[in-house]
mmCIF file of C-alpha atoms in Angstrom:
data_model
loop_
_atom_site.group_PDB
_atom_site.id
_atom_site.type_symbol
_atom_site.label_atom_id
_atom_site.label_comp_id
_atom_site.label_asym_id
_atom_site.label_seq_id
_atom_site.Cartn_x
_atom_site.Cartn_y
_atom_site.Cartn_z
ATOM 1 C CA MET A 860 -16.655 69.234 -129.128
ATOM 2 C CA PRO A 861 -17.380 72.997 -128.947
ATOM 3 C CA LYS A 862 -14.845 75.229 -127.216
ATOM 4 C CA THR A 863 -15.683 76.209 -123.640
ATOM 5 C CA PRO A 864 -16.510 79.953 -123.426
ATOM 6 C CA ARG A 865 -13.872 82.033 -121.635
ATOM 7 C CA ILE A 866 -14.947 83.255 -118.182
ATOM 8 C CA THR A 867 -13.803 86.851 -117.939
ATOM 9 C CA SER A 868 -14.809 87.622 -114.358
ATOM 10 C CA LYS A 869 -13.084 85.955 -111.435
ATOM 11 C CA ASP A 870 -16.348 86.335 -109.533
ATOM 12 C CA ALA A 871 -17.918 84.001 -112.085
ATOM 13 C CA LEU A 872 -15.542 81.104 -111.423
ATOM 14 C CA PRO A 873 -17.389 77.765 -111.199
ATOM 15 C CA LEU A 874 -16.643 77.416 -107.497
ATOM 16 C CA ASP A 875 -17.412 74.150 -105.746
ATOM 17 C CA GLN A 876 -18.413 72.490 -108.994
ATOM 18 C CA ILE A 877 -17.240 69.455 -110.949
ATOM 19 C CA ILE A 878 -17.027 70.091 -114.677
ATOM 20 C CA VAL A 879 -17.059 67.022 -116.911
ATOM 21 C CA GLY A 880 -14.816 67.427 -119.924
ATOM 22 C CA ASP A 881 -11.277 67.646 -121.237
ATOM 23 C CA ASN A 882 -9.188 69.540 -118.691
ATOM 24 C CA VAL A 883 -7.222 71.611 -121.201
ATOM 25 C CA GLN A 884 -10.404 72.729 -122.917
ATOM 26 C CA VAL A 885 -12.160 73.501 -119.621
ATOM 27 C CA MET A 886 -9.163 75.391 -118.243
ATOM 28 C CA SER A 887 -9.008 77.454 -121.433
ATOM 29 C CA GLY A 888 -12.307 78.990 -120.288
ATOM 30 C CA LEU A 889 -10.934 80.121 -116.920
ATOM 31 C CA PRO A 890 -9.408 83.594 -116.404
ATOM 32 C CA ASP A 891 -5.685 84.218 -116.196
ATOM 33 C CA ASN A 892 -4.217 84.315 -112.668
ATOM 34 C CA SER A 893 -7.467 83.174 -111.043
ATOM 35 C CA VAL A 894 -6.721 80.194 -108.771
ATOM 36 C CA ASP A 895 -4.629 79.975 -105.623
ATOM 37 C CA LEU A 896 -3.558 76.357 -105.790
ATOM 38 C CA VAL A 897 -3.571 73.539 -108.307
ATOM 39 C CA PHE A 898 -3.308 69.951 -107.175
ATOM 40 C CA ALA A 899 -2.671 67.585 -110.073
ATOM 41 C CA ASP A 900 -2.769 63.794 -109.889
ATOM 42 C CA PRO A 901 -2.287 63.024 -113.588
ATOM 43 C CA PRO A 902 -2.106 59.603 -115.237
ATOM 44 C CA TYR A 903 1.184 57.935 -114.332
ATOM 45 C CA PHE A 904 1.549 56.038 -117.643
ATOM 46 C CA MET A 905 2.229 52.862 -115.667
ATOM 47 C CA GLN A 906 3.196 50.797 -118.742
ATOM 48 C CA LEU A 907 1.948 47.587 -117.153
ATOM 49 C CA GLY A 908 1.909 44.427 -119.216
ATOM 50 C CA GLY A 909 -0.020 41.236 -118.438
ATOM 51 C CA ASP A 910 -1.870 40.256 -115.296
ATOM 52 C CA LEU A 911 -0.394 40.734 -111.847
ATOM 53 C CA ARG A 912 -1.106 37.890 -109.413
ATOM 54 C CA ARG A 913 -0.515 37.172 -105.751
ATOM 55 C CA PRO A 914 1.258 33.998 -104.561
ATOM 56 C CA ASP A 915 -2.187 32.354 -104.153
ATOM 57 C CA ASN A 916 -2.819 33.106 -107.860
ATOM 58 C CA SER A 917 -5.529 35.699 -107.111
ATOM 59 C CA GLU A 918 -5.433 38.682 -109.445
ATOM 60 C CA VAL A 919 -4.217 42.054 -108.181
ATOM 61 C CA ASP A 920 -6.522 44.987 -108.963
ATOM 62 C CA ALA A 921 -3.896 47.001 -110.849
ATOM 63 C CA VAL A 922 -4.122 50.258 -112.808
ATOM 64 C CA ASN A 923 -5.138 49.236 -116.324
ATOM 65 C CA ASP A 924 -7.654 51.990 -117.124
ATOM 66 C CA GLU A 925 -7.823 53.458 -120.620
ATOM 67 C CA TRP A 926 -7.027 56.960 -119.308
ATOM 68 C CA ASP A 927 -3.573 55.720 -118.232
ATOM 69 C CA LYS A 928 -2.604 54.432 -121.675
ATOM 70 C CA PHE A 929 -0.434 56.405 -124.102
ATOM 71 C CA SER A 930 1.231 55.297 -127.317
ATOM 72 C CA ASP A 931 4.738 56.271 -126.176
ATOM 73 C CA PHE A 932 6.687 58.722 -124.006
ATOM 74 C CA ALA A 933 6.453 61.449 -126.645
ATOM 75 C CA ALA A 934 2.652 61.306 -126.496
ATOM 76 C CA TYR A 935 2.728 61.412 -122.697
ATOM 77 C CA ASP A 936 5.088 64.384 -122.755
ATOM 78 C CA ARG A 937 2.810 66.310 -125.142
ATOM 79 C CA PHE A 938 -0.152 65.546 -122.887
ATOM 80 C CA THR A 939 1.780 66.758 -119.832
ATOM 81 C CA HIS A 940 3.031 69.916 -121.531
ATOM 82 C CA ASN A 941 -0.466 70.864 -122.690
ATOM 83 C CA TRP A 942 -2.195 70.650 -119.307
ATOM 84 C CA MET A 943 0.716 72.257 -117.471
ATOM 85 C CA LYS A 944 0.731 75.192 -119.864
ATOM 86 C CA GLU A 945 -2.916 75.944 -119.032
ATOM 87 C CA VAL A 946 -2.267 75.461 -115.322
ATOM 88 C CA ARG A 947 0.519 78.031 -115.509
ATOM 89 C CA ARG A 948 -1.834 80.542 -117.113
ATOM 90 C CA VAL A 949 -4.691 80.193 -114.591
ATOM 91 C CA LEU A 950 -2.460 80.025 -111.503
ATOM 92 C CA LYS A 951 -1.964 83.286 -109.586
ATOM 93 C CA PRO A 952 1.578 84.750 -109.547
ATOM 94 C CA ASP A 953 2.009 83.697 -105.901
ATOM 95 C CA GLY A 954 -0.027 80.514 -106.226
ATOM 96 C CA SER A 955 1.220 76.955 -105.787
ATOM 97 C CA LEU A 956 1.154 73.883 -107.998
ATOM 98 C CA TRP A 957 1.461 70.390 -106.512
ATOM 99 C CA VAL A 958 1.945 67.387 -108.794
ATOM 100 C CA ILE A 959 2.085 63.793 -107.597
ATOM 101 C CA GLY A 960 3.578 60.841 -109.422
ATOM 102 C CA SER A 961 5.553 57.618 -109.185
ATOM 103 C CA TYR A 962 8.870 56.554 -110.670
ATOM 104 C CA HIS A 963 6.995 55.871 -113.913
ATOM 105 C CA ASN A 964 6.373 59.563 -114.640
ATOM 106 C CA ILE A 965 7.579 61.989 -111.977
ATOM 107 C CA PHE A 966 10.987 62.606 -113.550
ATOM 108 C CA ARG A 967 9.409 63.469 -116.896
ATOM 109 C CA VAL A 968 6.905 65.695 -115.070
ATOM 110 C CA GLY A 969 9.690 67.534 -113.226
ATOM 111 C CA TYR A 970 11.634 68.083 -116.444
ATOM 112 C CA ILE A 971 8.616 69.604 -118.198
ATOM 113 C CA LEU A 972 7.775 71.740 -115.147
ATOM 114 C CA GLN A 973 11.197 73.342 -115.277
ATOM 115 C CA ASP A 974 11.070 73.754 -119.054
ATOM 116 C CA LEU A 975 7.831 75.734 -118.635
ATOM 117 C CA GLY A 976 9.453 78.050 -116.084
ATOM 118 C CA PHE A 977 8.040 76.644 -112.848
ATOM 119 C CA TRP A 978 10.280 76.935 -109.787
ATOM 120 C CA ILE A 979 10.485 73.820 -107.614
ATOM 121 C CA ARG A 980 10.286 74.669 -103.910
ATOM 122 C CA ASN A 981 10.182 71.164 -102.441
ATOM 123 C CA ASP A 982 9.796 67.582 -103.395
ATOM 124 C CA VAL A 983 7.897 65.596 -100.790
ATOM 125 C CA ILE A 984 8.100 61.849 -100.383
ATOM 126 C CA TRP A 985 4.833 60.172 -99.471
ATOM 127 C CA ARG A 986 6.058 57.062 -97.689
ATOM 128 C CA LYS A 987 3.224 54.548 -97.646
ATOM 129 C CA SER A 988 2.884 52.870 -94.273
ATOM 130 C CA ASN A 989 1.008 49.941 -95.859
ATOM 131 C CA PRO A 990 2.281 49.567 -99.445
ATOM 132 C CA MET A 991 1.424 46.725 -101.776
ATOM 133 C CA PRO A 992 4.186 44.072 -101.703
ATOM 134 C CA ASN A 993 6.187 43.139 -104.768
ATOM 135 C CA PHE A 994 4.616 39.730 -105.231
ATOM 136 C CA LYS A 995 7.089 38.485 -107.813
ATOM 137 C CA GLY A 996 10.069 39.257 -105.572
ATOM 138 C CA THR A 997 12.003 40.666 -108.516
ATOM 139 C CA ARG A 998 12.660 44.159 -107.132
ATOM 140 C CA PHE A 999 12.014 46.439 -104.161
ATOM 141 C CA ALA A 1000 8.428 46.985 -103.080
ATOM 142 C CA ASN A 1001 7.216 50.350 -104.372
ATOM 143 C CA ALA A 1002 6.592 52.029 -101.024
ATOM 144 C CA HIS A 1003 6.506 55.720 -101.923
ATOM 145 C CA GLU A 1004 5.319 58.356 -104.349
ATOM 146 C CA THR A 1005 6.741 61.817 -104.960
ATOM 147 C CA LEU A 1006 4.980 65.166 -104.801
ATOM 148 C CA ILE A 1007 6.536 68.273 -106.351
ATOM 149 C CA TRP A 1008 5.578 71.664 -104.901
ATOM 150 C CA CYS A 1009 6.365 74.545 -107.226
ATOM 151 C CA THR A 1010 5.484 78.126 -108.111
ATOM 152 C CA LYS A 1011 5.390 80.119 -111.341
ATOM 153 C CA SER A 1012 8.697 81.844 -110.554
ATOM 154 C CA GLN A 1013 11.555 81.893 -108.093
ATOM 155 C CA ASP A 1014 10.387 85.310 -106.879
ATOM 156 C CA ALA A 1015 6.871 84.131 -106.020
ATOM 157 C CA LYS A 1016 5.751 84.430 -102.404
ATOM 158 C CA PRO A 1017 3.369 81.504 -101.961
ATOM 159 C CA CYS A 1018 1.232 80.875 -98.935
ATOM 160 C CA PHE A 1019 3.040 78.530 -96.556
ATOM 161 C CA ASN A 1020 1.420 77.904 -93.209
ATOM 162 C CA TYR A 1021 4.566 76.922 -91.350
ATOM 163 C CA GLU A 1022 3.042 77.150 -87.875
ATOM 164 C CA ALA A 1023 0.035 75.036 -88.856
ATOM 165 C CA MET A 1024 2.249 72.274 -90.206
ATOM 166 C CA LYS A 1025 4.437 72.426 -87.105
ATOM 167 C CA GLU A 1026 1.390 72.067 -84.855
ATOM 168 C CA LEU A 1027 0.155 69.184 -87.017
ATOM 169 C CA ASN A 1028 3.518 67.496 -86.405
ATOM 170 C CA GLU A 1029 3.408 67.795 -82.587
ATOM 171 C CA GLU A 1030 5.328 71.104 -82.494
ATOM 172 C CA LYS A 1031 8.199 69.810 -84.619
ATOM 173 C CA GLN A 1032 9.101 71.273 -87.997
ATOM 174 C CA MET A 1033 7.290 69.308 -90.698
ATOM 175 C CA ARG A 1034 9.752 67.387 -92.859
ATOM 176 C CA SER A 1035 9.537 66.552 -96.535
ATOM 177 C CA ASP A 1036 8.932 62.843 -95.912
ATOM 178 C CA TRP A 1037 5.352 62.049 -94.961
ATOM 179 C CA THR A 1038 4.455 58.600 -93.656
ATOM 180 C CA LEU A 1039 0.761 58.055 -94.341
ATOM 181 C CA PRO A 1040 -1.354 54.987 -95.197
ATOM 182 C CA ILE A 1041 -2.777 54.373 -98.643
ATOM 183 C CA CYS A 1042 -6.498 54.831 -99.165
ATOM 184 C CA SER A 1043 -8.318 51.797 -97.797
ATOM 185 C CA GLY A 1044 -11.182 50.718 -95.561
ATOM 186 C CA GLY A 1045 -14.225 52.944 -95.290
ATOM 187 C CA GLU A 1046 -12.526 55.837 -97.081
ATOM 188 C CA ARG A 1047 -12.159 53.832 -100.304
ATOM 189 C CA LEU A 1048 -15.114 54.501 -102.593
ATOM 190 C CA ARG A 1049 -16.790 51.368 -103.957
ATOM 191 C CA ASP A 1050 -19.640 50.809 -106.351
ATOM 192 C CA ALA A 1051 -22.776 48.714 -105.799
ATOM 193 C CA ARG A 1052 -20.823 45.519 -106.590
ATOM 194 C CA GLY A 1053 -18.074 46.314 -104.107
ATOM 195 C CA ASN A 1054 -15.488 47.241 -106.728
ATOM 196 C CA LYS A 1055 -13.204 50.248 -106.362
ATOM 197 C CA VAL A 1056 -14.714 53.329 -107.978
ATOM 198 C CA HIS A 1057 -11.280 54.685 -108.893
ATOM 199 C CA SER A 1058 -8.054 52.706 -109.097
ATOM 200 C CA THR A 1059 -5.782 55.510 -107.847
ATOM 201 C CA GLN A 1060 -7.869 57.217 -105.137
ATOM 202 C CA LYS A 1061 -5.562 59.219 -102.849
ATOM 203 C CA PRO A 1062 -6.006 59.322 -99.055
ATOM 204 C CA GLU A 1063 -7.586 62.419 -97.563
ATOM 205 C CA SER A 1064 -4.685 62.668 -95.087
ATOM 206 C CA LEU A 1065 -2.314 63.412 -97.982
ATOM 207 C CA LEU A 1066 -4.511 66.179 -99.406
ATOM 208 C CA TYR A 1067 -5.075 67.537 -95.903
ATOM 209 C CA ARG A 1068 -1.371 68.379 -95.645
ATOM 210 C CA VAL A 1069 -1.193 69.866 -99.142
ATOM 211 C CA VAL A 1070 -4.250 72.085 -98.622
ATOM 212 C CA LEU A 1071 -3.453 73.089 -95.040
ATOM 213 C CA SER A 1072 0.161 73.969 -95.849
ATOM 214 C CA THR A 1073 -0.277 76.110 -98.957
ATOM 215 C CA THR A 1074 -3.728 77.723 -98.890
ATOM 216 C CA LYS A 1075 -5.822 79.988 -96.695
ATOM 217 C CA PRO A 1076 -9.536 79.650 -95.883
ATOM 218 C CA GLY A 1077 -11.558 80.896 -98.850
ATOM 219 C CA ASP A 1078 -8.808 80.182 -101.403
ATOM 220 C CA VAL A 1079 -9.660 78.510 -104.721
ATOM 221 C CA ILE A 1080 -8.157 75.087 -105.453
ATOM 222 C CA LEU A 1081 -8.224 73.680 -108.984
ATOM 223 C CA ASP A 1082 -7.900 69.940 -109.549
ATOM 224 C CA PRO A 1083 -7.720 69.128 -113.276
ATOM 225 C CA PHE A 1084 -7.745 65.347 -112.630
ATOM 226 C CA PHE A 1085 -10.546 65.284 -110.078
ATOM 227 C CA GLY A 1086 -11.209 61.546 -110.075
ATOM 228 C CA SER A 1087 -13.069 60.423 -106.974
ATOM 229 C CA GLY A 1088 -13.063 63.920 -105.442
ATOM 230 C CA THR A 1089 -10.519 63.716 -102.616
ATOM 231 C CA THR A 1090 -9.432 67.310 -103.248
ATOM 232 C CA GLY A 1091 -13.007 68.571 -103.094
ATOM 233 C CA ALA A 1092 -13.832 66.682 -99.898
ATOM 234 C CA VAL A 1093 -10.759 68.060 -98.112
ATOM 235 C CA ALA A 1094 -11.324 71.567 -99.489
ATOM 236 C CA LYS A 1095 -14.872 71.562 -98.117
ATOM 237 C CA MET A 1096 -13.694 70.331 -94.721
ATOM 238 C CA LEU A 1097 -11.015 73.042 -94.499
ATOM 239 C CA GLY A 1098 -13.143 75.948 -95.732
ATOM 240 C CA ARG A 1099 -11.596 76.301 -99.192
ATOM 241 C CA HIS A 1100 -13.296 76.411 -102.597
ATOM 242 C CA TYR A 1101 -12.602 73.840 -105.293
ATOM 243 C CA ILE A 1102 -12.992 73.569 -109.046
ATOM 244 C CA GLY A 1103 -12.913 69.984 -110.238
ATOM 245 C CA ILE A 1104 -12.373 68.875 -113.827
ATOM 246 C CA GLU A 1105 -13.013 65.224 -114.637
ATOM 247 C CA ARG A 1106 -13.528 63.651 -118.049
ATOM 248 C CA GLU A 1107 -15.355 60.543 -116.777
ATOM 249 C CA GLU A 1108 -18.966 61.177 -115.746
ATOM 250 C CA GLU A 1109 -18.993 58.037 -113.588
ATOM 251 C CA TYR A 1110 -16.155 59.360 -111.435
ATOM 252 C CA ALA A 1111 -17.800 62.774 -111.232
ATOM 253 C CA LYS A 1112 -21.076 61.221 -110.057
ATOM 254 C CA HIS A 1113 -19.385 59.436 -107.167
ATOM 255 C CA ALA A 1114 -17.308 62.519 -106.324
ATOM 256 C CA ARG A 1115 -20.428 64.697 -106.072
ATOM 257 C CA ALA A 1116 -22.059 62.284 -103.638
ATOM 258 C CA ARG A 1117 -18.867 62.029 -101.605
ATOM 259 C CA ILE A 1118 -18.430 65.788 -101.294
ATOM 260 C CA ALA A 1119 -22.092 66.308 -100.422
ATOM 261 C CA ALA A 1120 -21.582 63.973 -97.453
ATOM 262 C CA ALA A 1121 -18.237 65.496 -96.425
ATOM 263 C CA PRO A 1122 -18.162 67.435 -93.130
ATOM 264 C CA THR A 1123 -17.410 71.137 -92.768
ATOM 265 C CA SER A 1124 -15.431 72.924 -90.050
ATOM 266 C CA PRO A 1125 -16.429 76.109 -88.217
ATOM 267 C CA PRO A 1126 -14.507 79.159 -89.518
ATOM 268 C CA GLU A 1127 -12.857 79.868 -86.166
ATOM 269 C CA SER A 1128 -11.175 76.442 -86.247
ATOM 270 C CA LEU A 1129 -9.429 77.037 -89.573
ATOM 271 C CA ILE A 1130 -6.819 79.631 -88.609
ATOM 272 C CA THR A 1131 -3.424 78.962 -87.043
ATOM 273 C CA PRO A 1132 -1.977 82.302 -85.874
ATOM 274 C CA SER A 1133 1.272 83.205 -87.604
ATOM 275 C CA LYS A 1134 4.035 84.273 -85.255
ATOM 276 C CA ARG A 1135 5.423 86.516 -87.994
ATOM 277 C CA GLU A 1136 2.184 88.496 -87.983
ATOM 278 C CA GLU A 1137 2.040 88.965 -84.211
ATOM 279 C CA PRO A 1138 2.718 92.491 -82.841
ATOM 280 C CA ARG A 1139 6.407 93.249 -82.403
ATOM 281 C CA ILE A 1140 7.458 93.498 -78.758
ATOM 282 C CA PRO A 1141 11.014 94.770 -78.116
ATOM 283 C CA PHE A 1142 12.893 93.262 -75.194
ATOM 284 C CA GLY A 1143 12.960 96.691 -73.594
ATOM 285 C CA ARG A 1144 9.198 96.502 -73.027
ATOM 286 C CA VAL A 1145 9.769 93.502 -70.763
ATOM 287 C CA LEU A 1146 12.010 95.688 -68.571
ATOM 288 C CA GLU A 1147 9.653 98.671 -68.672
ATOM 289 C CA GLU A 1148 6.834 96.497 -67.374
ATOM 290 C CA LYS A 1149 9.139 95.152 -64.631
ATOM 291 C CA LEU A 1150 8.602 91.559 -65.717
ATOM 292 C CA ILE A 1151 12.369 91.237 -65.451
ATOM 293 C CA MET A 1152 14.912 93.706 -64.051
ATOM 294 C CA PRO A 1153 18.315 95.143 -64.971
ATOM 295 C CA GLY A 1154 20.993 93.041 -63.312
ATOM 296 C CA ASP A 1155 19.020 89.818 -63.561
ATOM 297 C CA LEU A 1156 20.758 86.873 -65.180
ATOM 298 C CA LEU A 1157 19.663 84.933 -68.231
ATOM 299 C CA PHE A 1158 20.779 81.406 -69.134
ATOM 300 C CA ASP A 1159 20.542 78.979 -72.024
ATOM 301 C CA ILE A 1160 18.457 75.901 -71.281
ATOM 302 C CA LYS A 1161 21.514 73.818 -70.323
ATOM 303 C CA GLN A 1162 23.060 76.697 -68.336
ATOM 304 C CA ARG A 1163 26.286 76.585 -70.309
ATOM 305 C CA HIS A 1164 26.037 80.317 -71.008
ATOM 306 C CA GLN A 1165 24.800 83.219 -68.918
ATOM 307 C CA ALA A 1166 24.339 86.936 -69.500
ATOM 308 C CA SER A 1167 23.366 89.884 -67.335
ATOM 309 C CA ILE A 1168 20.638 92.329 -68.364
ATOM 310 C CA LEU A 1169 21.633 95.982 -68.697
ATOM 311 C CA SER A 1170 19.252 98.895 -68.220
ATOM 312 C CA ASP A 1171 19.099 99.637 -71.959
ATOM 313 C CA ALA A 1172 17.824 96.070 -72.610
ATOM 314 C CA SER A 1173 21.146 94.886 -73.992
ATOM 315 C CA LEU A 1174 22.990 91.888 -72.556
ATOM 316 C CA ARG A 1175 26.561 91.471 -71.322
ATOM 317 C CA ALA A 1176 28.283 88.118 -71.372
ATOM 318 C CA ARG A 1177 31.710 86.514 -71.561
ATOM 319 C CA SER A 1178 32.929 84.423 -74.441
ATOM 320 C CA ALA A 1179 34.716 81.109 -73.910
ATOM 321 C CA THR A 1180 38.011 82.990 -74.312
ATOM 322 C CA GLY A 1181 37.057 85.645 -71.772
ATOM 323 C CA GLU A 1182 36.116 88.345 -74.291
ATOM 324 C CA ASP A 1183 33.520 90.877 -73.125
ATOM 325 C CA LEU A 1184 30.385 90.601 -75.256
ATOM 326 C CA ARG A 1185 27.594 93.141 -75.427
ATOM 327 C CA GLY A 1186 24.544 93.522 -77.648
ATOM 328 C CA SER A 1187 20.920 92.578 -78.145
ATOM 329 C CA ILE A 1188 19.422 89.324 -76.900
ATOM 330 C CA HIS A 1189 19.827 87.960 -80.425
ATOM 331 C CA LYS A 1190 23.374 89.197 -81.049
ATOM 332 C CA VAL A 1191 24.787 87.997 -77.733
ATOM 333 C CA GLY A 1192 22.969 84.681 -78.071
ATOM 334 C CA ALA A 1193 24.654 84.164 -81.434
ATOM 335 C CA MET A 1194 28.092 85.259 -80.185
ATOM 336 C CA VAL A 1195 28.223 82.933 -77.165
ATOM 337 C CA GLN A 1196 27.394 80.023 -79.473
ATOM 338 C CA SER A 1197 29.709 81.195 -82.291
ATOM 339 C CA ALA A 1198 26.610 80.944 -84.472
ATOM 340 C CA PRO A 1199 25.626 83.173 -87.424
ATOM 341 C CA ALA A 1200 22.232 83.999 -85.893
ATOM 342 C CA CYS A 1201 20.088 83.302 -82.861
ATOM 343 C CA ASN A 1202 16.501 83.822 -81.753
ATOM 344 C CA GLY A 1203 17.190 85.326 -78.341
ATOM 345 C CA TRP A 1204 13.558 85.001 -77.262
ATOM 346 C CA THR A 1205 13.765 81.215 -77.287
ATOM 347 C CA PHE A 1206 17.494 80.838 -76.477
ATOM 348 C CA TRP A 1207 17.618 82.883 -73.257
ATOM 349 C CA HIS A 1208 15.801 81.750 -70.109
ATOM 350 C CA TYR A 1209 15.109 83.389 -66.759
ATOM 351 C CA LYS A 1210 14.810 81.684 -63.377
ATOM 352 C CA ASP A 1211 11.304 81.316 -61.989
ATOM 353 C CA GLY A 1212 12.024 79.737 -58.628
ATOM 354 C CA LYS A 1213 14.012 76.639 -59.496
ATOM 355 C CA ALA A 1214 12.628 76.406 -63.025
ATOM 356 C CA LEU A 1215 14.109 77.913 -66.179
ATOM 357 C CA ARG A 1216 11.589 79.550 -68.509
ATOM 358 C CA PRO A 1217 12.181 81.144 -71.920
ATOM 359 C CA ILE A 1218 11.888 84.926 -71.969
ATOM 360 C CA ASP A 1219 9.442 84.452 -74.835
ATOM 361 C CA ILE A 1220 6.827 83.684 -72.155
ATOM 362 C CA LEU A 1221 7.165 87.289 -70.970
ATOM 363 C CA ARG A 1222 6.724 88.580 -74.509
ATOM 364 C CA GLN A 1223 3.550 86.530 -74.905
ATOM 365 C CA GLN A 1224 2.210 87.972 -71.642
ATOM 366 C CA LEU A 1225 2.640 91.481 -73.036
ATOM 367 C CA ARG A 1226 1.007 90.565 -76.354
ATOM 368 C CA LYS A 1227 -1.963 89.106 -74.539
ATOM 369 C CA ALA A 1228 -2.273 92.182 -72.306
ATOM 370 C CA GLU A 1229 -2.125 94.545 -75.293
ATOM 371 C CA ALA A 1230 -4.734 92.528 -77.175
ATOM 372 C CA THR A 1231 -7.170 92.650 -74.244
ATOM 373 C CA PRO A 1232 -9.520 95.651 -74.513
#
């Protein structure tokens, strides 16, 4: 097979295309430091032997494809090292790599990742809400898979859309255990005979979290094991570009049709504002605008602590031992709790009639007023 020509211009990347071929060879034609995220769902090397049957003796549709077969662990490790090495080259310095696997391979994958210099930022457990039972009853049902999120170095500053993930999780910090169903029903691609197109198709909900958390609209996502095209469908829906590499033309054909039918989202719906990027408003501005006055009292939400506001926007409070405390809203909030740090904007509350409201509401009022022409 002839070597794929090297693409020298990032503008010439094969965006929103599926390339059929060997992923190492195809990646060798991509420029260095050219993609923002790589999602890899490699063969798991399941090492299954014999047929798997249900109690009624019906056969389970297990993973027995040729692409999942390797002669031994050494061969699998060489395969893993080779594709990861190319991924490392094409990934941007602040880009992210996600790899998913099961107990069959994820520990070998993690070992090789670290050997190649990748820095692991999180492992995420995908807890399947509807896993396949262990029909033989010889061990625990395999109810989860593991995703590893990593970067090219410890010093990398990858995109992480914290606020978007918090909103997705009903305003609670997103944890590293995700309970999501396996791919089934209408989402599962099937051929004309009703058979599964791909034995390991991942649910779009899983890729939705990966893409939303670690990319921005317009970013380029590379999937070197494209399969049935879940990455491409989610990328299209969320306004990202994809590059898919798949060695099986049959999978690529179904993936193209799937992505063509996938919906898109309007650009204005794709951005979650980052609080870190909002204009800085000092507490003193709240006093200058007379939204709150010197001498007013602030309380924590349970009214265990209180502080008075001074004219210079500092607070005065008493410690549990009677010590006089003075400082910023953050410093005094930390001191009354004997905590190393405190976000005073969310800790301190003012009285609005009988209700307690966080002073952050006043800051948001000022931001909104300043943003209005």
